[in-house]
Structures are given as structure tokens and as C-alpha cells.
GROMACS .gro file of C-alpha atoms in nm:
model
  471
    1MET     CA    1  15.500   8.289   9.478
    2SER     CA    2  15.403   7.985   9.303
    3PHE     CA    3  15.674   7.809   9.081
    4LYS     CA    4  15.387   7.603   8.881
    5LYS     CA    5  15.289   7.937   8.765
    6LYS     CA    6  15.310   7.918   8.357
    7GLY     CA    7  15.646   8.134   8.242
    8LYS     CA    8  15.774   8.161   8.615
    9SER     CA    9  16.138   8.173   8.473
   10ILE     CA   10  16.400   8.083   8.787
   11ASP     CA   11  16.711   8.332   8.785
   12PRO     CA   12  17.027   8.081   8.823
   13LYS     CA   13  17.241   8.389   8.964
   14LEU     CA   14  16.998   8.361   9.271
   15TYR     CA   15  17.041   7.991   9.374
   16LEU     CA   16  17.370   7.882   9.249
   17ASN     CA   17  17.567   8.044   9.507
   18GLU     CA   18  17.371   7.855   9.742
   19SER     CA   19  17.354   7.539   9.618
   20PRO     CA   20  17.670   7.421   9.806
   21ALA     CA   21  17.501   7.480  10.146
   22VAL     CA   22  17.161   7.341  10.025
   23ILE     CA   23  17.310   7.016   9.926
   24SER     CA   24  17.505   7.009  10.267
   25LEU     CA   25  17.195   7.076  10.502
   26MET     CA   26  17.036   6.782  10.277
   27SER     CA   27  17.322   6.572  10.325
   28SER     CA   28  17.312   6.626  10.701
   29ILE     CA   29  16.972   6.499  10.714
   30VAL     CA   30  16.987   6.241  10.475
   31THR     CA   31  17.304   6.065  10.603
   32SER     CA   32  17.164   6.049  10.925
   33GLY     CA   33  16.856   5.867  10.842
   34GLY     CA   34  16.638   6.166  10.749
   35SER     CA   35  16.336   6.155  10.481
   36LEU     CA   36  16.348   6.345  10.168
   37ASP     CA   37  16.073   6.544  10.326
   38ALA     CA   38  16.271   6.607  10.624
   39ALA     CA   39  16.564   6.749  10.428
   40VAL     CA   40  16.344   6.951  10.231
   41ARG     CA   41  16.180   7.102  10.528
   42LYS     CA   42  16.531   7.149  10.680
   43VAL     CA   43  16.624   7.357  10.396
   44ALA     CA   44  16.320   7.588  10.407
   45ALA     CA   45  16.379   7.631  10.800
   46ASP     CA   46  16.777   7.713  10.791
   47GLY     CA   47  16.866   7.710  10.415
   48PRO     CA   48  16.977   8.019  10.236
   49LYS     CA   49  16.752   8.297  10.182
   50ASN     CA   50  16.604   8.240   9.798
   51THR     CA   51  16.644   7.852   9.814
   52SER     CA   52  16.448   7.859  10.153
   53ARG     CA   53  16.190   8.075   9.986
   54MET     CA   54  16.154   7.835   9.687
   55PHE     CA   55  16.119   7.506   9.929
   56THR     CA   56  15.895   7.661  10.145
   57ASP     CA   57  15.681   7.741   9.872
   58LEU     CA   58  15.692   7.405   9.757
   59ILE     CA   59  15.599   7.253  10.091
   60SER     CA   60  15.316   7.507  10.121
   61ARG     CA   61  15.162   7.343   9.816
   62VAL     CA   62  15.194   6.984   9.963
   63ASP     CA   63  15.050   7.044  10.317
   64CYS     CA   64  14.779   7.235  10.116
   65ARG     CA   65  14.737   6.946   9.926
   66ALA     CA   66  14.768   7.144   9.577
   67ASP     CA   67  15.061   6.864   9.513
   68CYS     CA   68  15.013   6.507   9.646
   69ASP     CA   69  15.371   6.404   9.729
   70ILE     CA   70  15.699   6.606   9.824
   71ARG     CA   71  15.878   6.369   9.593
   72ASP     CA   72  15.692   6.434   9.263
   73SER     CA   73  15.679   6.820   9.360
   74ILE     CA   74  16.030   6.874   9.432
   75LEU     CA   75  16.102   6.678   9.054
   76GLU     CA   76  15.887   6.893   8.900
   77LEU     CA   77  16.037   7.197   9.064
   78ILE     CA   78  16.406   7.104   8.906
   79SER     CA   79  16.224   6.976   8.585
   80ARG     CA   80  16.226   7.361   8.513
   81PHE     CA   81  16.537   7.461   8.604
   82PRO     CA   82  16.734   7.648   8.353
   83GLU     CA   83  17.085   7.533   8.221
   84GLY     CA   84  17.270   7.716   8.461
   85LEU     CA   85  17.111   7.524   8.755
   86ALA     CA   86  17.180   7.170   8.609
   87PRO     CA   87  17.453   7.115   8.862
   88LEU     CA   88  17.178   7.154   9.129
   89ARG     CA   89  16.966   6.940   8.941
   90ARG     CA   90  17.162   6.678   8.927
   91SER     CA   91  17.278   6.721   9.277
   92ILE     CA   92  16.866   6.697   9.416
   93LEU     CA   93  16.832   6.387   9.194
   94MET     CA   94  17.120   6.184   9.374
   95THR     CA   95  16.970   6.310   9.710
   96ILE     CA   96  16.679   6.149   9.602
   97SER     CA   97  16.865   5.869   9.532
   98ALA     CA   98  17.023   5.854   9.861
   99THR     CA   99  16.678   5.868  10.080
  100ASP     CA  100  16.636   5.520   9.876
  101ALA     CA  101  16.991   5.388   9.988
  102LYS     CA  102  16.938   5.112  10.253
  103THR     CA  103  17.295   5.171  10.457
  104VAL     CA  104  17.430   5.459  10.584
  105PRO     CA  105  17.777   5.438  10.414
  106GLU     CA  106  17.608   5.421  10.073
  107LYS     CA  107  17.373   5.731  10.174
  108VAL     CA  108  17.741   5.920  10.224
  109ARG     CA  109  17.880   5.781   9.915
  110ILE     CA  110  17.603   5.936   9.695
  111MET     CA  111  17.587   6.272   9.881
  112SER     CA  112  17.951   6.303   9.850
  113GLU     CA  113  17.935   6.249   9.504
  114ALA     CA  114  17.623   6.523   9.494
  115THR     CA  115  17.868   6.744   9.667
  116GLU     CA  116  18.128   6.702   9.403
  117VAL     CA  117  17.893   6.786   9.126
  118ILE     CA  118  17.788   7.072   9.260
  119LEU     CA  119  18.138   7.212   9.306
  120HIS     CA  120  18.238   7.095   8.978
  121GLY     CA  121  17.946   7.283   8.809
  122ILE     CA  122  18.024   7.601   9.029
  123LYS     CA  123  18.370   7.584   8.906
  124GLN     CA  124  18.288   7.563   8.546
  125THR     CA  125  18.055   7.840   8.583
  126GLY     CA  126  18.307   8.101   8.739
  127GLU     CA  127  18.593   7.996   8.498
  128THR     CA  128  18.352   8.109   8.206
  129TYR     CA  129  18.259   8.423   8.378
  130ILE     CA  130  18.635   8.497   8.422
  131SER     CA  131  18.692   8.422   8.058
  132LYS     CA  132  18.420   8.672   7.952
  133LEU     CA  133  18.594   8.947   8.202
  134GLN     CA  134  18.895   9.011   7.970
  135PHE     CA  135  18.723   9.238   7.735
  136PRO     CA  136  18.535   9.471   7.977
  137CYS     CA  137  18.841   9.492   8.180
  138MET     CA  138  19.049   9.600   7.877
  139ALA     CA  139  18.767   9.842   7.766
  140VAL     CA  140  18.801   9.975   8.110
  141PHE     CA  141  19.170  10.008   8.091
  142GLY     CA  142  19.192  10.154   7.759
  143ILE     CA  143  18.893  10.415   7.792
  144GLY     CA  144  18.991  10.491   8.137
  145ILE     CA  145  19.365  10.596   8.042
  146MET     CA  146  19.380  10.611   7.648
  147VAL     CA  147  19.134  10.886   7.597
  148PRO     CA  148  19.219  11.164   7.869
  149MET     CA  149  19.558  11.104   7.745
  150ILE     CA  150  19.459  11.169   7.360
  151VAL     CA  151  19.236  11.444   7.452
  152LEU     CA  152  19.506  11.608   7.670
  153SER     CA  153  19.772  11.562   7.382
  154LEU     CA  154  19.535  11.679   7.111
  155ALA     CA  155  19.428  12.025   7.260
  156PRO     CA  156  19.753  12.206   7.242
  157MET     CA  157  19.905  12.017   6.943
  158LEU     CA  158  19.618  12.167   6.771
  159GLY     CA  159  19.712  12.524   6.818
  160ILE     CA  160  20.114  12.487   6.718
  161GLY     CA  161  20.194  12.791   6.493
  162GLY     CA  162  19.874  12.752   6.340
  163MET     CA  163  19.935  12.459   6.157
  164PHE     CA  164  19.592  12.267   6.215
  165THR     CA  165  19.253  12.445   6.238
  166MET     CA  166  19.091  12.406   6.579
  167PRO     CA  167  18.775  12.235   6.529
  168ALA     CA  168  18.481  12.447   6.608
  169GLY     CA  169  18.369  12.402   7.013
  170PHE     CA  170  18.740  12.214   7.082
  171ASP     CA  171  18.792  12.440   7.379
  172GLU     CA  172  18.899  12.369   7.760
  173ARG     CA  173  18.508  12.332   7.823
  174THR     CA  174  18.508  12.026   7.586
  175VAL     CA  175  18.793  11.902   7.708
  176ARG     CA  176  18.641  11.900   8.082
  177MET     CA  177  18.328  11.764   7.945
  178VAL     CA  178  18.509  11.470   7.777
  179VAL     CA  179  18.768  11.384   8.052
  180LEU     CA  180  18.487  11.442   8.361
  181PHE     CA  181  18.171  11.340   8.205
  182LEU     CA  182  18.186  11.111   7.891
  183VAL     CA  183  18.474  10.888   7.986
  184PRO     CA  184  18.332  10.808   8.315
  185LEU     CA  185  17.991  10.735   8.199
  186SER     CA  186  18.141  10.505   7.933
  187ILE     CA  187  18.337  10.354   8.215
  188LEU     CA  188  17.987  10.321   8.422
  189ALA     CA  189  17.804  10.185   8.107
  190VAL     CA  190  18.056   9.871   8.113
  191MET     CA  191  18.021   9.819   8.442
  192VAL     CA  192  17.667   9.798   8.419
  193SER     CA  193  17.715   9.537   8.118
  194ILE     CA  194  17.898   9.323   8.366
  195LYS     CA  195  17.683   9.390   8.672
  196ASP     CA  196  17.452   9.101   8.659
  197ARG     CA  197  17.691   8.873   8.515
  198ASN     CA  198  17.852   8.778   8.842
  199PRO     CA  199  17.717   8.429   8.950
  200PHE     CA  200  17.876   8.414   9.279
  201MET     CA  201  17.726   8.768   9.364
  202ASP     CA  202  17.547   8.797   9.727
  203SER     CA  203  17.196   8.913   9.619
  204GLU     CA  204  17.178   9.083   9.953
  205LYS     CA  205  17.382   9.483   9.947
  206GLU     CA  206  17.516   9.624  10.242
  207TRP     CA  207  17.474  10.000  10.269
  208ASN     CA  208  17.498  10.055  10.635
  209ASP     CA  209  17.847  10.179  10.624
  210VAL     CA  210  17.781  10.439  10.350
  211TRP     CA  211  17.834  10.695  10.603
  212ARG     CA  212  18.214  10.612  10.656
  213VAL     CA  213  18.278  10.801  10.357
  214ALA     CA  214  18.191  11.141  10.516
  215PRO     CA  215  18.548  11.204  10.678
  216ILE     CA  216  18.670  11.280  10.305
  217LEU     CA  217  18.468  11.642  10.394
  218VAL     CA  218  18.796  11.697  10.571
  219SER     CA  219  18.970  11.772  10.278
  220ILE     CA  220  18.750  12.131  10.264
  221PRO     CA  221  18.875  12.293  10.585
  222VAL     CA  222  19.234  12.167  10.473
  223ALA     CA  223  19.203  12.318  10.155
  224TYR     CA  224  19.091  12.681  10.308
  225ALA     CA  225  19.379  12.670  10.525
  226LEU     CA  226  19.632  12.592  10.309
  227ALA     CA  227  19.494  12.860  10.094
  228GLN     CA  228  19.548  13.082  10.355
  229MET     CA  229  19.917  13.033  10.314
  230ASP     CA  230  19.938  13.114   9.995
  231MET     CA  231  20.033  12.742   9.879
  232GLY     CA  232  19.992  12.659   9.488
  233VAL     CA  233  19.641  12.532   9.328
  234MET     CA  234  19.816  12.201   9.278
  235GLN     CA  235  19.943  12.167   9.601
  236ILE     CA  236  19.630  12.251   9.785
  237PHE     CA  237  19.413  12.018   9.582
  238VAL     CA  238  19.699  11.756   9.621
  239VAL     CA  239  19.732  11.777  10.014
  240SER     CA  240  19.356  11.828  10.090
  241VAL     CA  241  19.225  11.509   9.905
  242VAL     CA  242  19.534  11.294  10.045
  243THR     CA  243  19.416  11.427  10.387
  244GLY     CA  244  19.034  11.344  10.331
  245SER     CA  245  19.168  10.994  10.191
  246LEU     CA  246  19.334  10.910  10.485
  247ALA     CA  247  19.062  11.031  10.733
  248VAL     CA  248  18.846  10.772  10.547
  249ARG     CA  249  19.096  10.514  10.608
  250ILE     CA  250  19.159  10.567  10.967
  251THR     CA  251  18.746  10.538  11.001
  252VAL     CA  252  18.695  10.208  10.797
  253SER     CA  253  19.001  10.050  10.959
  254GLY     CA  254  18.830   9.959  11.291
  255PRO     CA  255  18.512   9.734  11.117
  256VAL     CA  256  18.792   9.619  10.848
  257LYS     CA  257  19.000   9.463  11.081
  258ARG     CA  258  18.725   9.349  11.309
  259GLU     CA  259  18.565   9.163  10.982
  260LYS     CA  260  18.916   8.998  10.932
  261GLU     CA  261  18.935   8.900  11.305
  262ARG     CA  262  18.573   8.738  11.292
  263ALA     CA  263  18.673   8.576  10.931
  264LYS     CA  264  18.965   8.429  11.101
  265ILE     CA  265  18.788   8.272  11.381
  266GLU     CA  266  18.508   8.149  11.150
  267ASN     CA  267  18.741   7.944  10.947
  268ALA     CA  268  18.936   7.810  11.271
  269ILE     CA  269  18.578   7.678  11.370
  270ARG     CA  270  18.515   7.508  11.041
  271ASN     CA  271  18.839   7.354  11.051
  272CYS     CA  272  18.780   7.254  11.425
  273LEU     CA  273  18.520   7.011  11.253
  274PHE     CA  274  18.752   6.745  11.158
  275ASP     CA  275  18.871   6.702  11.494
  276LEU     CA  276  18.517   6.733  11.632
  277GLY     CA  277  18.442   6.438  11.424
  278ASN     CA  278  18.731   6.224  11.503
  279ARG     CA  279  18.662   6.275  11.891
  280MET     CA  280  18.304   6.157  11.856
  281VAL     CA  281  18.384   5.888  11.643
  282THR     CA  282  18.569   5.751  11.947
  283GLY     CA  283  18.291   5.782  12.182
  284VAL     CA  284  18.366   6.149  12.351
  285ASN     CA  285  18.046   6.334  12.400
  286PHE     CA  286  17.954   6.652  12.146
  287ASP     CA  287  17.976   6.902  12.446
  288SER     CA  288  18.342   6.808  12.544
  289ALA     CA  289  18.454   6.707  12.185
  290LEU     CA  290  18.352   7.054  12.085
  291VAL     CA  291  18.530   7.234  12.357
  292GLU     CA  292  18.822   7.007  12.325
  293ALA     CA  293  18.863   7.070  11.922
  294LEU     CA  294  18.818   7.462  11.976
  295SER     CA  295  19.084   7.511  12.215
  296MET     CA  296  19.338   7.313  11.994
  297ARG     CA  297  19.340   7.621  11.783
  298LYS     CA  298  19.506   7.964  11.869
  299GLU     CA  299  19.229   8.131  11.676
  300SER     CA  300  18.936   7.964  11.859
  301SER     CA  301  19.091   7.899  12.204
  302LYS     CA  302  18.927   8.185  12.353
  303LEU     CA  303  18.601   8.092  12.209
  304ALA     CA  304  18.654   7.757  12.353
  305LEU     CA  305  18.683   7.921  12.667
  306ALA     CA  306  18.365   8.107  12.641
  307LEU     CA  307  18.161   7.829  12.542
  308GLU     CA  308  18.263   7.627  12.838
  309ARG     CA  309  18.139   7.877  13.061
  310GLU     CA  310  17.809   7.919  12.842
  311TYR     CA  311  17.779   7.560  12.922
  312VAL     CA  312  17.753   7.623  13.286
  313LEU     CA  313  17.494   7.893  13.242
  314CYS     CA  314  17.276   7.763  12.961
  315ARG     CA  315  17.131   7.458  13.194
  316GLY     CA  316  17.177   7.208  12.949
  317ASP     CA  317  17.009   7.391  12.633
  318ILE     CA  318  17.338   7.353  12.447
  319GLN     CA  319  17.198   7.472  12.129
  320SER     CA  320  17.130   7.841  12.299
  321ALA     CA  321  17.497   7.825  12.429
  322ILE     CA  322  17.638   7.771  12.071
  323PHE     CA  323  17.430   8.022  11.904
  324GLU     CA  324  17.543   8.255  12.208
  325CYS     CA  325  17.904   8.200  12.151
  326VAL     CA  326  17.946   8.083  11.803
  327GLY     CA  327  17.656   8.294  11.632
  328PRO     CA  328  17.863   8.651  11.599
  329TYR     CA  329  18.128   8.482  11.429
  330SER     CA  330  17.904   8.279  11.189
  331ASN     CA  331  17.558   8.200  11.205
  332GLU     CA  332  17.599   7.923  10.931
  333MET     CA  333  17.868   7.730  11.164
  334ALA     CA  334  17.605   7.768  11.477
  335ASN     CA  335  17.358   7.600  11.251
  336VAL     CA  336  17.639   7.304  11.140
  337LEU     CA  337  17.704   7.254  11.486
  338CYS     CA  338  17.361   7.234  11.608
  339ARG     CA  339  17.284   6.989  11.359
  340ILE     CA  340  17.588   6.771  11.451
  341LEU     CA  341  17.445   6.790  11.820
  342VAL     CA  342  17.103   6.709  11.701
  343ALA     CA  343  17.257   6.374  11.553
  344SER     CA  344  17.458   6.306  11.862
  345TYR     CA  345  17.136   6.241  12.035
  346ARG     CA  346  17.041   5.942  11.853
  347ASP     CA  347  17.419   5.818  11.788
  348VAL     CA  348  17.748   6.003  11.882
  349ARG     CA  349  17.981   5.795  11.642
  350ASP     CA  350  17.731   5.813  11.362
  351ALA     CA  351  17.700   6.223  11.459
  352GLY     CA  352  18.097   6.188  11.438
  353ARG     CA  353  18.125   6.074  11.078
  354MET     CA  354  17.858   6.311  11.004
  355ALA     CA  355  18.072   6.625  11.126
  356THR     CA  356  18.395   6.472  10.916
  357ALA     CA  357  18.147   6.427  10.595
  358ILE     CA  358  18.069   6.810  10.647
  359ALA     CA  359  18.413   6.914  10.708
  360HIS     CA  360  18.516   6.762  10.387
  361GLN     CA  361  18.227   6.915  10.205
  362PHE     CA  362  18.346   7.285  10.352
  363GLN     CA  363  18.711   7.217  10.227
  364ASN     CA  364  18.630   7.107   9.887
  365GLU     CA  365  18.391   7.397   9.870
  366GLU     CA  366  18.669   7.662   9.998
  367SER     CA  367  18.943   7.493   9.760
  368VAL     CA  368  18.726   7.543   9.487
  369ARG     CA  369  18.625   7.914   9.580
  370LYS     CA  370  18.985   8.014   9.649
  371ASP     CA  371  19.086   7.876   9.281
  372MET     CA  372  18.812   8.115   9.140
  373SER     CA  373  18.935   8.365   9.377
  374ASN     CA  374  19.329   8.318   9.277
  375LYS     CA  375  19.219   8.327   8.883
  376LEU     CA  376  19.012   8.674   8.954
  377ARG     CA  377  19.273   8.828   9.151
  378GLY     CA  378  19.510   8.895   8.803
  379ILE     CA  379  19.196   9.094   8.677
  380THR     CA  380  19.111   9.292   8.989
  381ASP     CA  381  19.492   9.359   9.062
  382MET     CA  382  19.508   9.519   8.706
  383MET     CA  383  19.231   9.737   8.748
  384ASN     CA  384  19.338   9.870   9.088
  385GLY     CA  385  19.689   9.920   8.915
  386THR     CA  386  19.495  10.126   8.651
  387ALA     CA  387  19.344  10.354   8.867
  388ALA     CA  388  19.669  10.377   9.106
  389VAL     CA  389  19.932  10.354   8.921
  390PHE     CA  390  19.858  10.354   8.548
  391ALA     CA  391  19.629  10.630   8.483
  392PRO     CA  392  19.789  10.871   8.730
  393LEU     CA  393  20.119  10.790   8.563
  394ILE     CA  394  20.030  10.823   8.205
  395LEU     CA  395  19.793  11.128   8.272
  396GLY     CA  396  20.097  11.306   8.479
  397MET     CA  397  20.338  11.231   8.206
  398SER     CA  398  20.082  11.368   7.937
  399ILE     CA  399  20.037  11.708   8.154
  400MET     CA  400  20.452  11.729   8.203
  401MET     CA  401  20.479  11.697   7.797
  402MET     CA  402  20.195  11.896   7.767
  403SER     CA  403  20.334  12.229   7.946
  404PRO     CA  404  20.592  12.325   7.685
  405LEU     CA  405  20.343  12.255   7.390
  406ALA     CA  406  20.096  12.512   7.616
  407GLN     CA  407  20.350  12.775   7.627
  408MET     CA  408  20.417  12.750   7.256
  409VAL     CA  409  20.040  12.821   7.182
  410GLY     CA  410  20.059  13.117   7.416
  411ALA     CA  411  19.906  12.919   7.724
  412ALA     CA  412  19.985  13.080   8.069
  413ASP     CA  413  20.026  12.727   8.293
  414VAL     CA  414  19.816  12.406   8.311
  415THR     CA  415  19.705  12.450   8.641
  416SER     CA  416  19.361  12.434   8.534
  417THR     CA  417  19.433  12.095   8.322
  418PHE     CA  418  19.598  11.970   8.639
  419VAL     CA  419  19.293  12.010   8.875
  420THR     CA  420  19.070  11.849   8.563
  421ILE     CA  421  19.297  11.551   8.567
  422ALA     CA  422  19.299  11.517   8.946
  423VAL     CA  423  18.924  11.554   8.968
  424TYR     CA  424  18.899  11.248   8.697
  425VAL     CA  425  19.149  11.068   8.881
  426VAL     CA  426  18.931  11.078   9.206
  427GLU     CA  427  18.659  11.016   8.986
  428LEU     CA  428  18.844  10.688   8.863
  429ALA     CA  429  18.954  10.577   9.175
  430ALA     CA  430  18.563  10.551   9.326
  431LEU     CA  431  18.463  10.382   8.958
  432ILE     CA  432  18.712  10.118   9.016
  433SER     CA  433  18.668  10.053   9.361
  434VAL     CA  434  18.283  10.009   9.279
  435PHE     CA  435  18.389   9.805   8.947
  436THR     CA  436  18.649   9.535   9.176
  437SER     CA  437  18.390   9.493   9.437
  438LEU     CA  438  18.126   9.386   9.191
  439LEU     CA  439  18.374   9.116   9.049
  440GLY     CA  440  18.400   8.954   9.399
  441GLY     CA  441  18.124   8.759   9.573
  442ARG     CA  442  17.990   9.031   9.808
  443PHE     CA  443  17.878   9.373   9.778
  444ARG     CA  444  17.960   9.597  10.093
  445ALA     CA  445  18.003   9.942  10.094
  446ILE     CA  446  18.237   9.914  10.337
  447ASN     CA  447  18.502   9.720  10.100
  448VAL     CA  448  18.450   9.995   9.840
  449ILE     CA  449  18.519  10.254  10.066
  450GLU     CA  450  18.811  10.071  10.194
  451ARG     CA  451  18.953  10.040   9.863
  452PHE     CA  452  18.879  10.370   9.744
  453SER     CA  453  19.063  10.504  10.053
  454LEU     CA  454  19.358  10.305   9.939
  455LEU     CA  455  19.373  10.395   9.579
  456LEU     CA  456  19.329  10.746   9.611
  457PRO     CA  457  19.627  10.877   9.779
  458VAL     CA  458  19.902  10.687   9.603
  459ALA     CA  459  19.721  10.767   9.254
  460MET     CA  460  19.706  11.174   9.369
  461VAL     CA  461  20.077  11.144   9.470
  462ILE     CA  462  20.190  10.988   9.146
  463LEU     CA  463  20.011  11.235   8.957
  464PHE     CA  464  20.161  11.519   9.120
  465VAL     CA  465  20.491  11.398   9.094
  466CYS     CA  466  20.474  11.310   8.783
  467SER     CA  467  20.330  11.658   8.636
  468SER     CA  468  20.537  11.829   8.828
  469ILE     CA  469  20.833  11.703   8.660
  470SER     CA  470  21.016  12.011   8.430
  471ILE     CA  471  21.143  11.899   8.077
   0.00000   0.00000   0.00000
């Protein structure tokens, strides 16, 4: 794939989320005295997937003499970056300037400014993205609640005492069509319209855990057993669905817990970089400094013991020891530690300063992403509340008020209406679970399933309680 092809567009969404890691990699090379060529090759070898592919193509052109110089080649590449990648363009230009700086402190200062440019650009992009979510989220809220409620209210009212003439074809089948198909399809259309707007969405989707939704099928034998006990249709539906969703919750709880533990340890390793850098600046060698820094934190103390044992077994291959112990928790942090290790072979104090600089970069990036996450949380909470509380509450109250109206027009009961709405609540919980996962930074099947297993039991209980109230 050549980026010099005419009309070849570069999608900002593929690269913006990777840009802090790219600049961090280039910074580690440049601040330790490496050249621009070495920095570009480092990103091509160890960088994030999409940028690595882009830089690999660039290096191939230079090595094959299609381009005469790495500097000219990268300048040509970034000149075609779209507006959405302007922060990355400016940061790479600053990186090129840093390679021309004569002193290490000057290189560190320029690369620090390059990191700030990237983070500021990500923050602005995130704020723009969040501001554009207000209308789609309100549309989902309105369509998901108001349309089914109006249809439920309209059906019995049109037949009161012959006051109104029922529209041709407006019967129970029409109500089911609207509630179970048209409304979910409308919500799905809104979701599709914003699917590609998320600039922080990881391009890799993980579907390996889709099978974990299978335990919901336990609701079938549960429903059959309850039917044999002559339980009412409404009770059978609610109990069986709640049982199935709880079975799903039990299935996903293990992997979710392990992922949270992994994230805690990864964060502890990241925080250890400050301590690691300070120890190395005082002259402590990398091996000892890393173990001591990890042992200072409760979350990573066991990792420190494992790493110390691995030092003995690795026969001097410290990089393999790092990947063996740290890799299962974070490949990114394993790569960072190996870069600091390689730098320590030249000068341990310079490597310590590099570790501290990388730690500051991680800290600033985490601060920006947390700020974006906090601003997004209000929207995701509203969507989760819609599926778990507001929709079942309002629709349950609509069924409650519909019951006397149905009796006035001669309907026997509202059981079939309840089943229709209950099926719709299941659909809504599934759609909102996918929707809120799309708003985040990583779309994983297990996250969708976990959220679904939390929303559905609450929604079904609220729906049953509200619709069972007699007036």
C-alpha cells in the first residue's frame, strides 16, 4: 500500500487514537540520542497497528530507493494528513526539530511539547465528539420510550364507546409490528449513524466471547417448568428471563474480574515508572530498580517477586524476563520497560530521565482520557437508565393504565400486551448495551454481554411491578 498514490485518503480515526503511543515511541529514541530514521523504524517495528503499517510502507520506499531520504518522505506523508490529524502532523514536525537539537535537555523539552500538542488535540477532538452525541442520545431516549407508550395508549382509547373510528389495519398485529420491529430498527438506525464518529474507537473488535450469552437459553427449561406449575404467563416470562440473564452474568463475571485485575496491575506498572526513573538517576541499575519500584506497590508486589525469580532463570536475557512477567498484563508496558533497559546500557542516568519523561507522558495522557471518560459518563448513564429504569417504568405504567381502558372496550386482559412489551424491553436492553459500548474506546463482546446481563433483570422486575399495580 503506497501513500503516494493519487487520491489515497488517510482516515483520521485509524491514527488519532494511536498518536500518543507513536510520539512516545519516537520520543524514547530521540531523547536517547537516536536519529529520525531510527525513530521511524522503531514505530514501524513496535508501534500501534495502523501507524506501524503506514511507517513500514514509508521505510520500504526509502530502502528501495523510491524515496531518497527519510526526512523528505515523512514530510511528504504528513503534508497529506487530513485536518483531523493536524495534532499528529505538528507533533511529527516537532520530532524532526528535536532530532536537530544539539543537547539532550533541548530534545526532551521539544518532545515534551510535542506530547502536549497531541494530548491537546485529542482533548479537543473528544469534546467535539461528545457535543455531537446529544441529539442522537435524545432521539434514542424519545423513540425508545415515547413511541411504544403512545401506541399502547392509542390502541384502547380509539375504541372507547365508539367515540373514534379505528384506522384500517390498526390492530394488535400492528402494535406488535411497531413496537417489536419499527422502534428497534429506528434505534438501530441512530446507532449506525454515529458508529463511525467515535475517534477513540479501537479498530480491532473482539468477538471471541460471544458464546458467553448462550446461558440465557436456560430460560427455556425454566419457563417450561413454571408452566407445568400453572403459573401465569406474565410471571413465567419474567422469572425465566431474569434467571437466564443471571446465568449470563455468572458466566461473564470471571473474565470481567480478571480483566479488572489485569488493568489494576497495568496501572501499577505505569505508576512505577516514576520510581524506576528516580532510582536509576541516582545510579541504581535497571534490574534492581525495576524490582524495587514494583515491590513498593501492593498491586504489583507479586509481579516483583515473579520478575526477581525470572532474572535467575533467564541467564542474563532481561528482555525475555520482562516479556515473560510483564507481557501477560501489558505488552505496551513490557515494550516501554525494554526501551528503558536498552537505553540503560548506554547511560543509566539518562535512561532514568527517559523513564521519568515517559511516566509524565503516560500521566498526562491518562488525565486527558479520564476527563473525556467523565464527560461521556453522563451520556452512557442516561442510556443505561433508559433501558433499565425509564423505559420499563413508563411502559409498565402505560400497561397499568391500559388495563381499565381495555376492559371498557371489551378486551379480556393485557397479558399479550405485557408479553409484547417485555420482549421489547429485552430488545432495548440489548440495543442499549451495544450502543453504550460503541460510545467507549473499545468494542468488546464481553463488555456488551456484561452490560446486558446487568440491565435486563432490573428492567424486567420494574416492568412487572409497575404493570401489576391495580387501579
